[in-house]
PDB file of C-alpha atoms and ligand atoms in Angstrom:
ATOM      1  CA  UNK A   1      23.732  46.068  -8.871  1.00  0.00           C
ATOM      2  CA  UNK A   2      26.647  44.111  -9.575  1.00  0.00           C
ATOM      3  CA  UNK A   3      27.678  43.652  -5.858  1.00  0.00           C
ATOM      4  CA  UNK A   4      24.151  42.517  -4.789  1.00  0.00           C
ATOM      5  CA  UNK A   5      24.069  40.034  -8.346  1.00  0.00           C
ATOM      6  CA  UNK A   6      27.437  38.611  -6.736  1.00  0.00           C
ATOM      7  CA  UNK A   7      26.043  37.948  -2.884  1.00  0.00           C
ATOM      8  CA  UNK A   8      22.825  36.245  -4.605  1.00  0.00           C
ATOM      9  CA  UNK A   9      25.504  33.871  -6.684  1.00  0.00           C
ATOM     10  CA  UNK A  10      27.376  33.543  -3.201  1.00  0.00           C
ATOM     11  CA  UNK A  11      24.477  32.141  -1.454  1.00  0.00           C
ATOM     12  CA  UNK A  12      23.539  30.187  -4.631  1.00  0.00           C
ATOM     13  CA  UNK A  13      26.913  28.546  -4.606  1.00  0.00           C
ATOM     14  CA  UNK A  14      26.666  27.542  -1.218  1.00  0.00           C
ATOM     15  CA  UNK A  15      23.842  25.198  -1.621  1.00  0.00           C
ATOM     16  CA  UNK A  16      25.423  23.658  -4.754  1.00  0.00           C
ATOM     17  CA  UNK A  17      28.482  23.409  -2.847  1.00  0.00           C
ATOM     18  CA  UNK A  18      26.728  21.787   0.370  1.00  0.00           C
ATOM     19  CA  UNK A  19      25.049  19.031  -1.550  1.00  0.00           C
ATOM     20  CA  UNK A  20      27.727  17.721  -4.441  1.00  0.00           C
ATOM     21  CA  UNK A  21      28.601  15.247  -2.378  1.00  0.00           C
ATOM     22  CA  UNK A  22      25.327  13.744  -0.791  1.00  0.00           C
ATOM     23  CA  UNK A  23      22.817  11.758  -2.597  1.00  0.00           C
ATOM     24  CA  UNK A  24      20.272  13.532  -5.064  1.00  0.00           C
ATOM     25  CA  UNK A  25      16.808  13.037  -5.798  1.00  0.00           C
ATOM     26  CA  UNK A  26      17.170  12.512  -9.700  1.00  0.00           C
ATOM     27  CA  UNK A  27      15.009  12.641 -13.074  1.00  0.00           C
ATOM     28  CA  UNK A  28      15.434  11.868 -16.243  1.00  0.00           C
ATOM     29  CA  UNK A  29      14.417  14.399 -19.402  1.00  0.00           C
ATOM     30  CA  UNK A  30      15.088  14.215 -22.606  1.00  0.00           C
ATOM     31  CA  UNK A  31      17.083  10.745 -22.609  1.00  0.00           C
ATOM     32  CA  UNK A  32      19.034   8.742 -19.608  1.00  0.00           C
ATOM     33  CA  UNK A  33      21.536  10.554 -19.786  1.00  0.00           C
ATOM     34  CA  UNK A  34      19.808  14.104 -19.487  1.00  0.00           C
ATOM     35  CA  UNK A  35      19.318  14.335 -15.588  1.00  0.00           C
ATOM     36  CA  UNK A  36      18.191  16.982 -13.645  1.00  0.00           C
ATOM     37  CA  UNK A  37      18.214  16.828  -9.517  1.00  0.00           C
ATOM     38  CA  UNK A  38      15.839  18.722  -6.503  1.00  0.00           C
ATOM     39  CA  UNK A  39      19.208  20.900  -6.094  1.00  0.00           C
ATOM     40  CA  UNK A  40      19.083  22.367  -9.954  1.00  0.00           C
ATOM     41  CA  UNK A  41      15.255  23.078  -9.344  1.00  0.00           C
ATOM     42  CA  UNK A  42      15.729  24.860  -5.700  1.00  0.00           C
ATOM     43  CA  UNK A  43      19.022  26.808  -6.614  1.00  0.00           C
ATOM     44  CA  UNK A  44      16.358  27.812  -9.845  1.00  0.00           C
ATOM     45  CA  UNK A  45      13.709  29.010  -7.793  1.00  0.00           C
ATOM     46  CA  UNK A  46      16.020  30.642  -5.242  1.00  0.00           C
ATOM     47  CA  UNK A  47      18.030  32.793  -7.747  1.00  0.00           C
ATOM     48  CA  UNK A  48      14.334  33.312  -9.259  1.00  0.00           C
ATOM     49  CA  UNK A  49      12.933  34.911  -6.019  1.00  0.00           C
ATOM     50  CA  UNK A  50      16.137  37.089  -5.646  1.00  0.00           C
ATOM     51  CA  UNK A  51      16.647  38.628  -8.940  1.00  0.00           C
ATOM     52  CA  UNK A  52      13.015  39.374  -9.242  1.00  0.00           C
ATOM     53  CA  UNK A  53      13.423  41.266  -5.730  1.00  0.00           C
ATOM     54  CA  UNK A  54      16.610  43.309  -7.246  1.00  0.00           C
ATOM     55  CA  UNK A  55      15.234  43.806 -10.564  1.00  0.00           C
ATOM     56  CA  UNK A  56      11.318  44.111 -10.641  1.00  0.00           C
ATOM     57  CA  UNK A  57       9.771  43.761 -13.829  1.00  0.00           C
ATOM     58  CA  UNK A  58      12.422  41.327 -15.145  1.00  0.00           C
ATOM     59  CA  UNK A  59      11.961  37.951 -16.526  1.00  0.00           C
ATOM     60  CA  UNK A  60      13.437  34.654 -16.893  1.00  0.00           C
ATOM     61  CA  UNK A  61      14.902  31.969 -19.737  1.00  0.00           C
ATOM     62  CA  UNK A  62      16.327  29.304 -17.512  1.00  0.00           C
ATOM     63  CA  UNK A  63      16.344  25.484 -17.952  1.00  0.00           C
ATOM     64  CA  UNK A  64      14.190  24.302 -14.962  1.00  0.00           C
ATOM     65  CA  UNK A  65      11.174  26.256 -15.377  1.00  0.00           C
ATOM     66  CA  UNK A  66      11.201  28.691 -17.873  1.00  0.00           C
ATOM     67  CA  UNK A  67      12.785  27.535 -21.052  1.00  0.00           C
ATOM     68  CA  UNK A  68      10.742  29.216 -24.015  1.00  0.00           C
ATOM     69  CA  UNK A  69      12.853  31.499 -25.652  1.00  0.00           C
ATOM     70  CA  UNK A  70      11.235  35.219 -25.262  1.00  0.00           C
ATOM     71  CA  UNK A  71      11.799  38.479 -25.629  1.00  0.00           C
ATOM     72  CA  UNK A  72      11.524  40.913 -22.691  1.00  0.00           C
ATOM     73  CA  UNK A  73      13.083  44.433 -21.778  1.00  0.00           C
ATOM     74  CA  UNK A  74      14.673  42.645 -19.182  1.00  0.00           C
ATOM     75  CA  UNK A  75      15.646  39.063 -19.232  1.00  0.00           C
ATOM     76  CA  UNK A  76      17.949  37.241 -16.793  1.00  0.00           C
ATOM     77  CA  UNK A  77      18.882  33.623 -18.981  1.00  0.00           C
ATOM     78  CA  UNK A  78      20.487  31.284 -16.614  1.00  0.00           C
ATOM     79  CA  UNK A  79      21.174  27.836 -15.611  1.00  0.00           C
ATOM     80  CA  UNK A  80      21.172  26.850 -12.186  1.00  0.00           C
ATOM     81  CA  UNK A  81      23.854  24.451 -12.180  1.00  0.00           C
ATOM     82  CA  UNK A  82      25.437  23.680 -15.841  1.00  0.00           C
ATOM     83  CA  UNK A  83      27.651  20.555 -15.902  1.00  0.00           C
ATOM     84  CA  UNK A  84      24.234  18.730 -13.630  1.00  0.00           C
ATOM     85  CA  UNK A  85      25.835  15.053 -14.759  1.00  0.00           C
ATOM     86  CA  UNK A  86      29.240  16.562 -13.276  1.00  0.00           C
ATOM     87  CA  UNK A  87      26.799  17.251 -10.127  1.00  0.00           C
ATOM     88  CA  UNK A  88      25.211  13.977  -9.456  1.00  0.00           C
ATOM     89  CA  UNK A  89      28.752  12.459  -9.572  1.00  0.00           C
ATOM     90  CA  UNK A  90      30.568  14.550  -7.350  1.00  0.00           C
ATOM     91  CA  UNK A  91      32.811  15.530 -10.110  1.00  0.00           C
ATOM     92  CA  UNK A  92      33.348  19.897  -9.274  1.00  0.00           C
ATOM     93  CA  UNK A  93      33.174  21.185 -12.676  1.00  0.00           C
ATOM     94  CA  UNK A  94      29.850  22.609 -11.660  1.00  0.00           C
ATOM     95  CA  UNK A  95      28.658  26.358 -11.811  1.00  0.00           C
ATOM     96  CA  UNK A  96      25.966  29.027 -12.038  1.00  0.00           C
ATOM     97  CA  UNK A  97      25.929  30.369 -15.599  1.00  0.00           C
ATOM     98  CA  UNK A  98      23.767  34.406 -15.523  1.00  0.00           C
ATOM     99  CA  UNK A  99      23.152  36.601 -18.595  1.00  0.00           C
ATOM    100  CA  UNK A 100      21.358  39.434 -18.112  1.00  0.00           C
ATOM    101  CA  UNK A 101      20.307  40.623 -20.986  1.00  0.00           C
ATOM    102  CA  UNK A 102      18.900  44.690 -21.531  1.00  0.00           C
ATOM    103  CA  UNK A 103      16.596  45.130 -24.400  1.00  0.00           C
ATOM    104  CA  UNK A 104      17.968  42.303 -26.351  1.00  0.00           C
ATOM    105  CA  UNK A 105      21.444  43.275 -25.596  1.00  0.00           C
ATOM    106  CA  UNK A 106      23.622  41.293 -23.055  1.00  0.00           C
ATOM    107  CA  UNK A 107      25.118  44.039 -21.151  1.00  0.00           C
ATOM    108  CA  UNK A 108      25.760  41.505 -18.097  1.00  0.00           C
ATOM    109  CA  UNK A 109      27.678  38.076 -17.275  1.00  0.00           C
ATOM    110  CA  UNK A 110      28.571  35.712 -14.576  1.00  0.00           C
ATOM    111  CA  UNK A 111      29.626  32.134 -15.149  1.00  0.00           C
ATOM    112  CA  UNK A 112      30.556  31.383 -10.672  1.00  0.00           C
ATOM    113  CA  UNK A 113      32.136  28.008  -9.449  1.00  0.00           C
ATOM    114  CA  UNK A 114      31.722  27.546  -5.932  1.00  0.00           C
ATOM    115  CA  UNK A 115      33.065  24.353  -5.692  1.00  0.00           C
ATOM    116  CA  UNK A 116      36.858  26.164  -6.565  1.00  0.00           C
ATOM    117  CA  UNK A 117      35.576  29.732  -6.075  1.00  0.00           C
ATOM    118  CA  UNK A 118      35.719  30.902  -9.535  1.00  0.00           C
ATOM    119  CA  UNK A 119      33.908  33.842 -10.430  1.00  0.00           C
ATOM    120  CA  UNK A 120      34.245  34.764 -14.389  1.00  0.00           C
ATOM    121  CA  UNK A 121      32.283  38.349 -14.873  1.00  0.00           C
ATOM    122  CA  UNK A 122      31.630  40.613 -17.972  1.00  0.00           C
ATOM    123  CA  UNK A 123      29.749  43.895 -18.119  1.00  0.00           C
ATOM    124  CA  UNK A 124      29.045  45.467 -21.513  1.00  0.00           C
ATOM    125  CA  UNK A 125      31.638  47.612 -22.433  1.00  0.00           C
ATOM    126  CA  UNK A 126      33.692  46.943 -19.091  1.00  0.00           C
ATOM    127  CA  UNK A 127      35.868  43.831 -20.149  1.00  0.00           C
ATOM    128  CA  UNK A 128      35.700  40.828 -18.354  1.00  0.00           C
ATOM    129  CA  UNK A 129      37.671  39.658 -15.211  1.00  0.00           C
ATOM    130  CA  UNK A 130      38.539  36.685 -12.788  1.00  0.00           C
ATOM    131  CA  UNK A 131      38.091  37.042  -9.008  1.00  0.00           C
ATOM    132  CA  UNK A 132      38.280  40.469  -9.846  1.00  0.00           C
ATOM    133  CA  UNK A 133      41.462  40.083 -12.088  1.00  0.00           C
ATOM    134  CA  UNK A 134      41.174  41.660 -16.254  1.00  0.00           C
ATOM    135  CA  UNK A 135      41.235  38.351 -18.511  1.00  0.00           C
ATOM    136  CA  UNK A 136      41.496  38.148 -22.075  1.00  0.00           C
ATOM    137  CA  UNK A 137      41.543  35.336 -24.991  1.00  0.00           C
ATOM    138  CA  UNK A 138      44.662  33.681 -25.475  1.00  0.00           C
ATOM    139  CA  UNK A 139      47.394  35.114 -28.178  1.00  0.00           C
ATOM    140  CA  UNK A 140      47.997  32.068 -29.686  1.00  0.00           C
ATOM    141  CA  UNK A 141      48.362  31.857 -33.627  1.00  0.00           C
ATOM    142  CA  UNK A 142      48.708  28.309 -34.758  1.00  0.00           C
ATOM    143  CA  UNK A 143      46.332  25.364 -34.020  1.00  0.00           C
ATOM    144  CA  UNK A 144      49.447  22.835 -32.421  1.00  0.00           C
ATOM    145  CA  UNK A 145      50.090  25.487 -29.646  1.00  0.00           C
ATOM    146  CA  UNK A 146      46.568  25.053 -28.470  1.00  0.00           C
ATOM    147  CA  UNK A 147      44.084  23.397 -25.726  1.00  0.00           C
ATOM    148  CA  UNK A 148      40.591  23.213 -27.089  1.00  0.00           C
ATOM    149  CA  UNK A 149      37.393  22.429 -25.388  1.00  0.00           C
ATOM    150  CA  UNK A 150      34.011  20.925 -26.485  1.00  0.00           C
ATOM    151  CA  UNK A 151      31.323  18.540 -25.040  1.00  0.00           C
ATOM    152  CA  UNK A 152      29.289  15.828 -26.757  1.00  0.00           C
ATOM    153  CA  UNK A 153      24.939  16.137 -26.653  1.00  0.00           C
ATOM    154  CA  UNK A 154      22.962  14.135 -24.377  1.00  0.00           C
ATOM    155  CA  UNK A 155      21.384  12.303 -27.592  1.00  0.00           C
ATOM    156  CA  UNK A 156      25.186  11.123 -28.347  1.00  0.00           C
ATOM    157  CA  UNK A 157      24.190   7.951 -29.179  1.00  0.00           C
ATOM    158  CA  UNK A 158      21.403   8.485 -31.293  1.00  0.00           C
ATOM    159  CA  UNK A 159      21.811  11.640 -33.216  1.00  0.00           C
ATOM    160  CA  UNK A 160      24.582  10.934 -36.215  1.00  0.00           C
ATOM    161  CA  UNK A 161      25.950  14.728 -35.257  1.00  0.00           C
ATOM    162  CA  UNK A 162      27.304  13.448 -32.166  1.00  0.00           C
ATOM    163  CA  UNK A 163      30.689  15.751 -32.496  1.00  0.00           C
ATOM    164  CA  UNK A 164      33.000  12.487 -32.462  1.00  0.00           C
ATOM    165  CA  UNK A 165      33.940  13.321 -36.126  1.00  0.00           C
ATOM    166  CA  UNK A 166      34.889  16.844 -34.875  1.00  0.00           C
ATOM    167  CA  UNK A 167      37.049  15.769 -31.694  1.00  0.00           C
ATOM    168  CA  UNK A 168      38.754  13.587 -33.595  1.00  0.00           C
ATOM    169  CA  UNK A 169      39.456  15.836 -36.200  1.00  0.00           C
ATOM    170  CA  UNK A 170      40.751  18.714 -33.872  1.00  0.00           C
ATOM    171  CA  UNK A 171      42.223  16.059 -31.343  1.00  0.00           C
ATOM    172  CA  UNK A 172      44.706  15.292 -34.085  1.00  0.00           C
ATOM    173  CA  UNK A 173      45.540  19.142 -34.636  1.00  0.00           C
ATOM    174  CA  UNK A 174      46.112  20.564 -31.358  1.00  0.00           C
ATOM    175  CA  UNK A 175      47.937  20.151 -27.904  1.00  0.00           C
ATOM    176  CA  UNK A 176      44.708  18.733 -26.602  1.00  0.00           C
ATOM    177  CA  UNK A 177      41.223  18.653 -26.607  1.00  0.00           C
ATOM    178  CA  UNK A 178      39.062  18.684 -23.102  1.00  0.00           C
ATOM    179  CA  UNK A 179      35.799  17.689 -22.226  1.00  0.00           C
ATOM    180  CA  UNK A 180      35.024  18.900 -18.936  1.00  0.00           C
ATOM    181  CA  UNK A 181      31.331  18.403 -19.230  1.00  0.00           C
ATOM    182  CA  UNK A 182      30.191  22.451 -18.594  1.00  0.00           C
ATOM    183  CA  UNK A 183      29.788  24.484 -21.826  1.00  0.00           C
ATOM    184  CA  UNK A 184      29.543  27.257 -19.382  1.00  0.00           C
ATOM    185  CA  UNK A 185      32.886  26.996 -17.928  1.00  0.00           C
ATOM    186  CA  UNK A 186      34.269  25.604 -21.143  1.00  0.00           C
ATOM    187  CA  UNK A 187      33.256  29.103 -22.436  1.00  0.00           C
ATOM    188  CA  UNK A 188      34.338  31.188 -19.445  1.00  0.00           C
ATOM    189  CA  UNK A 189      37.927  29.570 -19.588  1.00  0.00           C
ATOM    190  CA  UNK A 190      38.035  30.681 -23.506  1.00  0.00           C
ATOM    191  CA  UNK A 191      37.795  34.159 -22.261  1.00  0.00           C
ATOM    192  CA  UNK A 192      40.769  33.863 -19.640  1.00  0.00           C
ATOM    193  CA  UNK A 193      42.817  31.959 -22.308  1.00  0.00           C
ATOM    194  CA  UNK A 194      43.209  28.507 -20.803  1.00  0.00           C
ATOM    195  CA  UNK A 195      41.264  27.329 -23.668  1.00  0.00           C
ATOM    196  CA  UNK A 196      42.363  28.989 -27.230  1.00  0.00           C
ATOM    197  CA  UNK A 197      38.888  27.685 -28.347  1.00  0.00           C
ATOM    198  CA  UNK A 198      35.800  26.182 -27.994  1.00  0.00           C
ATOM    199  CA  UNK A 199      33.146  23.957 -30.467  1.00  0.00           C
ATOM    200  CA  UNK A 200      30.074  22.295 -29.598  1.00  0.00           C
ATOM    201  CA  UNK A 201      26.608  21.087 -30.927  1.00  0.00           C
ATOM    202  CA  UNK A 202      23.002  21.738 -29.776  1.00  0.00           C
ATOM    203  CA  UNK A 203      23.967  23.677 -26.932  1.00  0.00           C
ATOM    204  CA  UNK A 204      20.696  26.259 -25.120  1.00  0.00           C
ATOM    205  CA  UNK A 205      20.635  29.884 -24.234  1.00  0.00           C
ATOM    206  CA  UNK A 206      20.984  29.058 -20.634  1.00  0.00           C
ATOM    207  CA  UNK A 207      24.434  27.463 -21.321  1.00  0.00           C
ATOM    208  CA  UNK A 208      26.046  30.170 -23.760  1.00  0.00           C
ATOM    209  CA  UNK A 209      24.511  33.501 -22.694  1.00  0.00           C
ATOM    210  CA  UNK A 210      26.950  34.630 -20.356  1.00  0.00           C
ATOM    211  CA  UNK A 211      29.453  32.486 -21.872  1.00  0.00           C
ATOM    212  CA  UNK A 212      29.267  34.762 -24.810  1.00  0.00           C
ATOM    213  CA  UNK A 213      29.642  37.937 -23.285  1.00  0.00           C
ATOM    214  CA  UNK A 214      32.622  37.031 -21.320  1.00  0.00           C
ATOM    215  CA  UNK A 215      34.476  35.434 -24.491  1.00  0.00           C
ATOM    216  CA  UNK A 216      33.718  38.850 -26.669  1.00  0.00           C
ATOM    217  CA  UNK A 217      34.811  41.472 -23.428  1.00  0.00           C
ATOM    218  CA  UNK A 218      37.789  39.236 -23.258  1.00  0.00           C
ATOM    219  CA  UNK A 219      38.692  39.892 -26.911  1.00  0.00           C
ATOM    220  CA  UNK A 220      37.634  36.979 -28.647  1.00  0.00           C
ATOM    221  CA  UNK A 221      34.979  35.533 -31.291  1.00  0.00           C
ATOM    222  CA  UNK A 222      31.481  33.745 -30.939  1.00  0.00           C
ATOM    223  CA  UNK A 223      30.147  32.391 -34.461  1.00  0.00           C
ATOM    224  CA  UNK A 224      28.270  29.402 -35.982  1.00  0.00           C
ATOM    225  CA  UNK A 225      29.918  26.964 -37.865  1.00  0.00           C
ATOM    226  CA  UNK A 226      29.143  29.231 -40.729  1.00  0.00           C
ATOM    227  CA  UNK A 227      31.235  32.285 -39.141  1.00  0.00           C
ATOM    228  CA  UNK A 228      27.585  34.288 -38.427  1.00  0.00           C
ATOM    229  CA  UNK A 229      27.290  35.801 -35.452  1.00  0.00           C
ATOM    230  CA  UNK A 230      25.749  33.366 -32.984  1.00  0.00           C
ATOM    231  CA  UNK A 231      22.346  33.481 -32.306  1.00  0.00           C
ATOM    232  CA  UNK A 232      19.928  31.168 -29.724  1.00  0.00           C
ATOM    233  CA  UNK A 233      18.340  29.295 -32.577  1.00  0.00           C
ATOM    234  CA  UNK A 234      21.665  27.643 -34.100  1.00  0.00           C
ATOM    235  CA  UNK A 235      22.513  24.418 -33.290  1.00  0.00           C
ATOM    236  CA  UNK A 236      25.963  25.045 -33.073  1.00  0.00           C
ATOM    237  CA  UNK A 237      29.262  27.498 -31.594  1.00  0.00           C
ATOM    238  CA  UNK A 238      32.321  27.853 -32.072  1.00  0.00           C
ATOM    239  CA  UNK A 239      34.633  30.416 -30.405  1.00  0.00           C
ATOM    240  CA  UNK A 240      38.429  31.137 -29.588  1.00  0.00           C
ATOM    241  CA  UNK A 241      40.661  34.086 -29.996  1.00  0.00           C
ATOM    242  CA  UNK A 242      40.297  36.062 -33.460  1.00  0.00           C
ATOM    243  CA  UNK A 243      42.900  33.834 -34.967  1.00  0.00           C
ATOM    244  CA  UNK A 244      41.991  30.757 -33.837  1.00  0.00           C
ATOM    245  CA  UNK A 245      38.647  31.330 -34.236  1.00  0.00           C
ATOM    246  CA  UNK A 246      39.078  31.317 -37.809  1.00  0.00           C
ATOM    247  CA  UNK A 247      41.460  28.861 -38.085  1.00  0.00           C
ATOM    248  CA  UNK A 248      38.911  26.422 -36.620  1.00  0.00           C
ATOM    249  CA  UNK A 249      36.460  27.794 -38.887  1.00  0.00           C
ATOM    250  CA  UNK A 250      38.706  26.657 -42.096  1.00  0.00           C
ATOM    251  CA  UNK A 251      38.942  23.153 -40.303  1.00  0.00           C
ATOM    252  CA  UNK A 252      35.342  22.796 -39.586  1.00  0.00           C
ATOM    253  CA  UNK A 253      34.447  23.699 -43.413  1.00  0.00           C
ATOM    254  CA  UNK A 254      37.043  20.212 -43.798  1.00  0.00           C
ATOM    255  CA  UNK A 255      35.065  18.271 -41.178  1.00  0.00           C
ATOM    256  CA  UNK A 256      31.745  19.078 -43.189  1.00  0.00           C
ATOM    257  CA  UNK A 257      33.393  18.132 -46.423  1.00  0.00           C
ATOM    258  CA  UNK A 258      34.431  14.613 -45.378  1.00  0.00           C
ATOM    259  CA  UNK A 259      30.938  13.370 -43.171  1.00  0.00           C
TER     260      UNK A 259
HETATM  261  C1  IPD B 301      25.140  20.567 -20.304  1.00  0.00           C
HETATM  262  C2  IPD B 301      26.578  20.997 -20.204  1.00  0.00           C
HETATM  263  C3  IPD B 301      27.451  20.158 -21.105  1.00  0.00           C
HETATM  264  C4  IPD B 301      26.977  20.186 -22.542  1.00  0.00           C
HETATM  265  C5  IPD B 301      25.506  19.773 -22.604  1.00  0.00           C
HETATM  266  C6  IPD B 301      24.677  20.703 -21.721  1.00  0.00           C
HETATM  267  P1  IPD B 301      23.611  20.773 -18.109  1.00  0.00           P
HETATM  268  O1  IPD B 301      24.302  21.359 -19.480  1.00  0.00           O
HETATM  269  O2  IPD B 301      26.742  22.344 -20.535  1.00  0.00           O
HETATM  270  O3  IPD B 301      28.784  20.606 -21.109  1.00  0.00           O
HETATM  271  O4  IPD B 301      27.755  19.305 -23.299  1.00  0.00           O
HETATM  272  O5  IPD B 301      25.059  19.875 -23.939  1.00  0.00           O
HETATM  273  O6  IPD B 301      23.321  20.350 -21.812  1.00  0.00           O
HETATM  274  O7  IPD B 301      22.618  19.738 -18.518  1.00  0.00           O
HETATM  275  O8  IPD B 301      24.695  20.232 -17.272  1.00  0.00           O
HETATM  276  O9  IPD B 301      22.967  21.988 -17.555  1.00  0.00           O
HETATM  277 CA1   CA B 302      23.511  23.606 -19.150  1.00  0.00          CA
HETATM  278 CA1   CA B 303      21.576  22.861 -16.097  1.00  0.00          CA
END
């Protein structure tokens, strides 16, 4: 299955990759700074039609279309493009984020780039890998030696948890903080190491499924802010190697103190 899963992502890619840089037909949702383009609904509806073919039965959690959360034997929980305000600029931080999870247990994950041809995978049990390459969390031990990642919501300027209390906070701690504007590939770089760890708020399923399994077959941690596993219905993640991941942990108990 895996094989066929990668020439569906393939041919996904390609139409992500053939339109980044023409103009987009574009909507707004939740605010105007939540967009969503023709291109995230037809790679949708394409990966839709194909995974149904390969696995019949299963069904769907993905932004576009199907975005109540559910439970179902067999439930693929994707996002067509993730990093869609990365998309409608031209800027290639862009990919195809695919969970699949097997009676409520991700067993599979792809998080695929095809603007730089990066393929992050994960199987239950298997480890995860690069372009076919073994990854795993970084080794770092103390929070100066590190590059973090995070994102801010699209209700930044509205919602008083807008995350600026957190970068800030971490910004001051660390090598450096990114921002790349895909929680998807924020996550899927965690698991190779380039990131030590990764925060962010009010994030969906469709953006940390596979991100998940990837970071936990690569050796590393996925909590809430509270160090609980993380679940779809918290409103917030943090995740690193074991050691950073609780050093952040301490640091966000600060951050809470202090707002
Ligand atoms: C967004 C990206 C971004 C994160 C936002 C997400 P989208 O997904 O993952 O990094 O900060 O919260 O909504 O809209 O590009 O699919
Ligand atoms: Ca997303
Ligand atoms: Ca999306």
């Amino acid at each position: 299955m895996r094989n066929q899963i990668v020439n569906i992502l393939t041919e996904a890619g390609k139409i992500i990759s053939s339109r980044i840089h023409t103009l987009k037909i574009i909507d707004h949702k939740s605010t105007e700074v939540d967009l969503v383009t023709e291109v995230d609904r037809e790679v949708e509806l394409f990966l839709m039609e194909k995974l149904s073919a390969l696995l019949p039965n299963s069904e769907f959690l993905s932004e576009e279309t199907a975005s109540e959360i559910k439970e179902a034997d067999k439930l693929w929980v994707m996002d067509p493009i993730d990093g869609t305000l990365n998309f409608v600029h031209g800027f290639p931080m862009v990919c195809i984020s695919l969970a699949l999870h097997e009676d409520g247990v991700p067993t599979h994950a792809y998080v695929y780039n095809p603007m730089i041809n990066y393929l992050f995978e994960a199987q239950r049990g298997k480890g995860a890998k690069l372009n076919g390459l073994d990854i795993h969390v970084s080794t770092h031990t103390k929070l100066i030696e590190c590059l973090l990642s995070t994102g801010f919501p699209y209700d930044y300027p509205t919602n008083k948890e807008n995350n600026l209390n957190y970068f800030d906070h971490f910004n001051r701690r660390v090598q450096g903080v990114r921002r790349p504007g895909s929680a998807a590939l924020d996550m899927a770089f965690t698991a190779a190491g380039t990131f030590d760890g990764f925060w962010e708020w009010h994030l969906k399923p469709w953006d940390v499924a596979a991100g998940i399994l990837l970071i936990k077959e690569a050796g590393g941690i996925v909590t809430n802010f509270d160090g609980h596993p993380y679940t779809f219905q918290d409103d917030h993640i943090v995740a690193g190697n074991p050691a950073i991941h609780a050093l952040m942990l301490k640091e966000i108990e600060k951050i809470k103190i202090t707002l």
